[in-house]
Protein backbone atom coordinates (compact mmCIF):
# COMPACT_ATOMS: atom_id res chain seq x y z
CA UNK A 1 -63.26 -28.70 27.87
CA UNK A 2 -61.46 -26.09 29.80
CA UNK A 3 -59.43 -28.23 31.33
CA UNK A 4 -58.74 -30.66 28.95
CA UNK A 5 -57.36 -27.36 26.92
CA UNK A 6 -55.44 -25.93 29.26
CA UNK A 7 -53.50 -28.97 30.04
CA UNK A 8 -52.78 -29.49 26.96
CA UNK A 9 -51.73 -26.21 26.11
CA UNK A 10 -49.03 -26.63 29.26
CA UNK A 11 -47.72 -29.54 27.36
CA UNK A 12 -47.28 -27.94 24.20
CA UNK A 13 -45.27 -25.59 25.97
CA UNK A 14 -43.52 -28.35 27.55
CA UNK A 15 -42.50 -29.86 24.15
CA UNK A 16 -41.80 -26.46 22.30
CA UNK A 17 -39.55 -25.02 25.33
CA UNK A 18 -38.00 -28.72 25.37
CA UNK A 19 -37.58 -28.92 21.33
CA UNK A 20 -36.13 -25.26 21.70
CA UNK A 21 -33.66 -26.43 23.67
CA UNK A 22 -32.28 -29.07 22.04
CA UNK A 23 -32.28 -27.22 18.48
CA UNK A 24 -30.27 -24.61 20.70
CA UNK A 25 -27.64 -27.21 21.80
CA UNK A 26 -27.22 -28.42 18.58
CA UNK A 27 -27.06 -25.17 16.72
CA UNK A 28 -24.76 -23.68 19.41
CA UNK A 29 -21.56 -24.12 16.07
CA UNK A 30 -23.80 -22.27 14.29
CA UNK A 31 -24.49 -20.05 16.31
CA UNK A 32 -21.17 -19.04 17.59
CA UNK A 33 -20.04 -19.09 13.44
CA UNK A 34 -22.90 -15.98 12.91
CA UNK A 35 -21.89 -14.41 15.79
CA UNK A 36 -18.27 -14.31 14.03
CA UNK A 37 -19.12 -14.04 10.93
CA UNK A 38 -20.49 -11.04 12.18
CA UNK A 39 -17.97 -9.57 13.71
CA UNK A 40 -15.42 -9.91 11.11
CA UNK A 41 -17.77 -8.37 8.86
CA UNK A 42 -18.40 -5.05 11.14
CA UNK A 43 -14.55 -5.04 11.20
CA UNK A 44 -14.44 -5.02 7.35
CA UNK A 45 -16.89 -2.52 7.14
CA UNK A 46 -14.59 -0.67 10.17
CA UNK A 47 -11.57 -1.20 7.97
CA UNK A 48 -13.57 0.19 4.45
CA UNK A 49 -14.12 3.36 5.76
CA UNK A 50 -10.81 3.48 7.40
CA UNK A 51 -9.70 3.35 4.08
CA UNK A 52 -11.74 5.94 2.75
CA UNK A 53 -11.35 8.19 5.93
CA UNK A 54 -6.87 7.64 4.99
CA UNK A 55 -7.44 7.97 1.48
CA UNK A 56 -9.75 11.81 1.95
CA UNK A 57 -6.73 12.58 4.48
CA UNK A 58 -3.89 12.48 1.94
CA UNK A 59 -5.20 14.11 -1.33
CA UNK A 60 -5.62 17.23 1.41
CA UNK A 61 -1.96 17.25 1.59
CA UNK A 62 0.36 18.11 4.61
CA UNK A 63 -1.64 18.92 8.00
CA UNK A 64 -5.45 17.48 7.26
CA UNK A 65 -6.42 15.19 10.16
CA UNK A 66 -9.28 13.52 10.66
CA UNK A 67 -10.32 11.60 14.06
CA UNK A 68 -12.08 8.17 14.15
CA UNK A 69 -13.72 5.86 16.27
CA UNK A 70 -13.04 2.43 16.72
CA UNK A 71 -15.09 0.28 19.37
CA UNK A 72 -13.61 -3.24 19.11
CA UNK A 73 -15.44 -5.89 20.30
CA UNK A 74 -13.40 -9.01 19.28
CA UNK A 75 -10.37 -9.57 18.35
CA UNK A 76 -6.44 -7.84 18.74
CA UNK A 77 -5.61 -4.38 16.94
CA UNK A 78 -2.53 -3.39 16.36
CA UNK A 79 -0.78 -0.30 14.94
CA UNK A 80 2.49 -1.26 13.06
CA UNK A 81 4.35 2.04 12.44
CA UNK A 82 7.35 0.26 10.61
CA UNK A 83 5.34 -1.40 7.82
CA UNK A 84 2.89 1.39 8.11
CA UNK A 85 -0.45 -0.42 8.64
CA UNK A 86 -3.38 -1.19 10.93
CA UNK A 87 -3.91 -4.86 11.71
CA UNK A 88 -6.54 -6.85 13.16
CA UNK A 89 -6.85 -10.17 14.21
CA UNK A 90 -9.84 -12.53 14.82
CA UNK A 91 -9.54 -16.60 16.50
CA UNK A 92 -12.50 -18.16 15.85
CA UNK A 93 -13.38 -22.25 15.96
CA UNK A 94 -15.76 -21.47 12.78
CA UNK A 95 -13.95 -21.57 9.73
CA UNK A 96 -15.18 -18.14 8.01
CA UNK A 97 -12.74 -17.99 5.17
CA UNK A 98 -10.79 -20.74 3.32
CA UNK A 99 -7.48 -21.95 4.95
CA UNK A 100 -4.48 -19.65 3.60
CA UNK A 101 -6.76 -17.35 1.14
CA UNK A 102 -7.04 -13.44 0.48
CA UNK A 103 -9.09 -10.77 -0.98
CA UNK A 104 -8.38 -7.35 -1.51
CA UNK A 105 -10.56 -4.74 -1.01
CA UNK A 106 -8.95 -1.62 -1.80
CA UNK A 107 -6.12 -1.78 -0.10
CA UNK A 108 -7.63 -3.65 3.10
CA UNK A 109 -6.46 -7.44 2.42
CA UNK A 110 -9.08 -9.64 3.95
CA UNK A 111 -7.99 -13.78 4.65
CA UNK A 112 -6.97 -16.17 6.81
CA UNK A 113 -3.30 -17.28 7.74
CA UNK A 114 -1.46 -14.24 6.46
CA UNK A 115 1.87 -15.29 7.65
CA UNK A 116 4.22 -15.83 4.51
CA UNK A 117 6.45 -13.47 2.85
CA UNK A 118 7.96 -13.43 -0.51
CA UNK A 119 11.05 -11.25 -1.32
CA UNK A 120 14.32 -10.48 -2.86
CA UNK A 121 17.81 -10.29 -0.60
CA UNK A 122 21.22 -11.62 -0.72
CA UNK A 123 22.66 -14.61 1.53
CA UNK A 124 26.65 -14.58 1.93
CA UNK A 125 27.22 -12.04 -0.85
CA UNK A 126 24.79 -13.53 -3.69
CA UNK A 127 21.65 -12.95 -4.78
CA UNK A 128 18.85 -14.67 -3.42
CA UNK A 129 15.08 -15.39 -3.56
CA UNK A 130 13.78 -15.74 0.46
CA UNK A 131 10.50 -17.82 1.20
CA UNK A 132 9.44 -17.01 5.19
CA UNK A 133 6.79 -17.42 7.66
CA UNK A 134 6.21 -17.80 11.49
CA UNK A 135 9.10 -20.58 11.67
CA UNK A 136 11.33 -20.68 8.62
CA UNK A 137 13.30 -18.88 6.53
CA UNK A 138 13.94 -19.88 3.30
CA UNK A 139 17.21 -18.41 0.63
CA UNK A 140 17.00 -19.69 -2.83
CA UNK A 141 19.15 -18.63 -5.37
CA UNK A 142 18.32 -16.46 -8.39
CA UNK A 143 19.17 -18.04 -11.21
CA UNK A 144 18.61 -16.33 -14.68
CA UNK A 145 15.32 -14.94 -15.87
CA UNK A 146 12.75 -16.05 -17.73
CA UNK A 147 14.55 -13.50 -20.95
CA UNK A 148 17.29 -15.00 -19.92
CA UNK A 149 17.87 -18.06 -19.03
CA UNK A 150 21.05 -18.82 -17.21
CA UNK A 151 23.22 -22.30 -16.79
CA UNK A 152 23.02 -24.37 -13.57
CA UNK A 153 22.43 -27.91 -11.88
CA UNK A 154 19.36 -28.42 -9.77
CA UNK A 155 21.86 -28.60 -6.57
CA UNK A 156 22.56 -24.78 -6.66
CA UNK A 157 19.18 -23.76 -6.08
CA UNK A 158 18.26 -24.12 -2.51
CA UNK A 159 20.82 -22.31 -0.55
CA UNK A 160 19.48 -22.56 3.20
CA UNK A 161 17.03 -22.84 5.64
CA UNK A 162 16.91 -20.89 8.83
CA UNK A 163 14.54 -22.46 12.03
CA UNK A 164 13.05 -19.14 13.66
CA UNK A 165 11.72 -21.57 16.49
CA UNK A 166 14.67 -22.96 17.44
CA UNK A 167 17.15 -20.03 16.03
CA UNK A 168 19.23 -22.88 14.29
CA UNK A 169 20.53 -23.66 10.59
CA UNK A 170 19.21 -26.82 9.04
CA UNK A 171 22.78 -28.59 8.35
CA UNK A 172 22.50 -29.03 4.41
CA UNK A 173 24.91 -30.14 1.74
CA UNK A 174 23.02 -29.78 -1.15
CA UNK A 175 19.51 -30.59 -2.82
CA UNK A 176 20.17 -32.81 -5.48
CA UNK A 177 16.15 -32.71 -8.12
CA UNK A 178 16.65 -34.84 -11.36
CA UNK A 179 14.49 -36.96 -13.74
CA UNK A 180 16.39 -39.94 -12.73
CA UNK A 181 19.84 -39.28 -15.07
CA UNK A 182 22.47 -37.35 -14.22
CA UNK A 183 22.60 -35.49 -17.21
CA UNK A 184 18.71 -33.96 -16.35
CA UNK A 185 20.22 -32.30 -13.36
CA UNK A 186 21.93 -29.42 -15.38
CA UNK A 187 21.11 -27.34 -18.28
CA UNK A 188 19.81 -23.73 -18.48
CA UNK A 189 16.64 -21.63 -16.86
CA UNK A 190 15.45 -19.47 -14.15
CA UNK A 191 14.28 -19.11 -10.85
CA UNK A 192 11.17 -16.82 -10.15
CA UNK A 193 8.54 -16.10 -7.14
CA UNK A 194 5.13 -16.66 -8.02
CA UNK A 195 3.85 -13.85 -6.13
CA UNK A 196 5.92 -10.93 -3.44
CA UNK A 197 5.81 -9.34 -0.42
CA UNK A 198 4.03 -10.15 2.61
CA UNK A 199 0.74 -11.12 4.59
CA UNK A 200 0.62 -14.05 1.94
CA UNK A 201 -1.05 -17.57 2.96
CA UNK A 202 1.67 -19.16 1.01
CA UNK A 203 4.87 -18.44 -1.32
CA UNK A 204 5.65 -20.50 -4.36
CA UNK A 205 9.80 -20.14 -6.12
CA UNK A 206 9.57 -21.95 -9.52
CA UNK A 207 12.81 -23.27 -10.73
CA UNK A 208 12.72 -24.10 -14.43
CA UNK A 209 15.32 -26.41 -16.10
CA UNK A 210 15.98 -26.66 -19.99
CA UNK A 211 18.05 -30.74 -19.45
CA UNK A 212 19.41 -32.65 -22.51
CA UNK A 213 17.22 -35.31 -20.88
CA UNK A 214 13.70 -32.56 -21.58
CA UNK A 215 12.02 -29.73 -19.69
CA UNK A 216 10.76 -29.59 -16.56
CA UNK A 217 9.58 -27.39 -13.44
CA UNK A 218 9.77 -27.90 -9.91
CA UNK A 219 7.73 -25.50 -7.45
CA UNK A 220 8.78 -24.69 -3.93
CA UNK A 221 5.88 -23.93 -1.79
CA UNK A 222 6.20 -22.36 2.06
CA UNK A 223 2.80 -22.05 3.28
CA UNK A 224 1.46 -20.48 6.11
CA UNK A 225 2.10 -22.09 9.71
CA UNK A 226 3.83 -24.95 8.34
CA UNK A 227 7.80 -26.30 9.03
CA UNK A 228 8.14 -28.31 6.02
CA UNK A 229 8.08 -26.91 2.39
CA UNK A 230 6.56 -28.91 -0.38
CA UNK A 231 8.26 -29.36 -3.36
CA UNK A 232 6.88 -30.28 -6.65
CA UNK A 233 7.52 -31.44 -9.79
CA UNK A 234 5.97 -31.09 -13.21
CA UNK A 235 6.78 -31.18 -17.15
């Protein structure tokens, strides 16, 4: 009975170490998504009481200092003096947060492809809206508000598009948007930005046009690591 047990104890071992195996190969994905899921969250906690540790720092006022400890495992950190911020980035196969979404906690902004900007400038003396990321730049102009809506036609509204990759100007005449009559192409309204500034997953400029031919609203969206921009149109 001895032996009868003890072989077939070695083959239970046999199967488990053999069954553990496999469920490791196939749960390597998994694996490798805790492993960043925890790291990003040890940098959010990092980041948290970064905050916190900033935040103590300036209600002291003018000469408080305080000195902290990183230890980075993963990932890139960088120090931008110009905008004034600590950033850190994380590559990871697993996809831990949604495609081009945010969070903000406190002021540490937490997402994933936080490229886009949103802002107001001027192109060529006039007054513009500008959509941007990695490879374009976008100049719409600002038309009106939504107190005060202003006359134009749709083909005034996008003004140009610059290719950061290739450090060219798209050639464009015009951008001609329309319910399928001339007359829907002018009329009064506004142009606005959805949301500004920047480490946005995508931009939206809303264009809205009061026609003799009806109402309507056409969104221009930049997203993220994209060369194209979608538009859209709605009533």
């Amino acid at each position: 009975m001895k032996g009868v047990t003890l072989i077939s104890a070695v083959i239970l071992i046999g199967v488990t170490l053999t069954a553990i195996a496999i469920i490791y190969q196939a749960g390597i994905p998994i694996i490798k998504k805790m492993q960043s899921t925890a790291t990003v969250e040890r940098m959010k906690q990092i980041f948290l009481q970064l905050d916190d540790l900033i935040q103590q720092v300036a209600s002291e006022g003018n000469g408080s200092r305080r000195t902290a400890y990183i230890k980075l495992g993963s990932g890139n950190l960088v120090f931008n003096g110009s905008e004034n911020r600590i950033e850190w980035t994380f590559e990871s196969d697993a996809e831990l947060v949604s495609p081009r979404s945010y969070i903000h906690l406190g002021n540490v902004i937490f997402g994933s492809n936080l490229d886009t900007k949103a802002y107001e400038d001027q192109y060529q003396g006039t007054d513009v809206y500008v959509l941007e990321n990695e490879h374009l730049k976008v100049f719409f102009r600002k038309i009106g508000s939504v107190s005060s809506p202003q006359e134009y036609n749709t083909t005034d509204i996008l003004m140009a598009v610059y290719m950061k990759d290739i450090k060219e100007w798209v050639p464009l005449e015009s951008l001609e948007i329309s319910l399928g009559s001339e007359e829907s192409k002018t009329g009064s309204g506004y142009t606005i930005l959805s949301s500004t500034g920047s480490d946005l997953p995508y931009a939206t400029l809303t264009a809205y046009m009061n026609s003799s031919q009806g109402e309507y609203y056409i969104n221009f969206t930049l997203e993220s690591g994209a060369d194209f921009i979608i538009v859209e149109g709605y009533r």
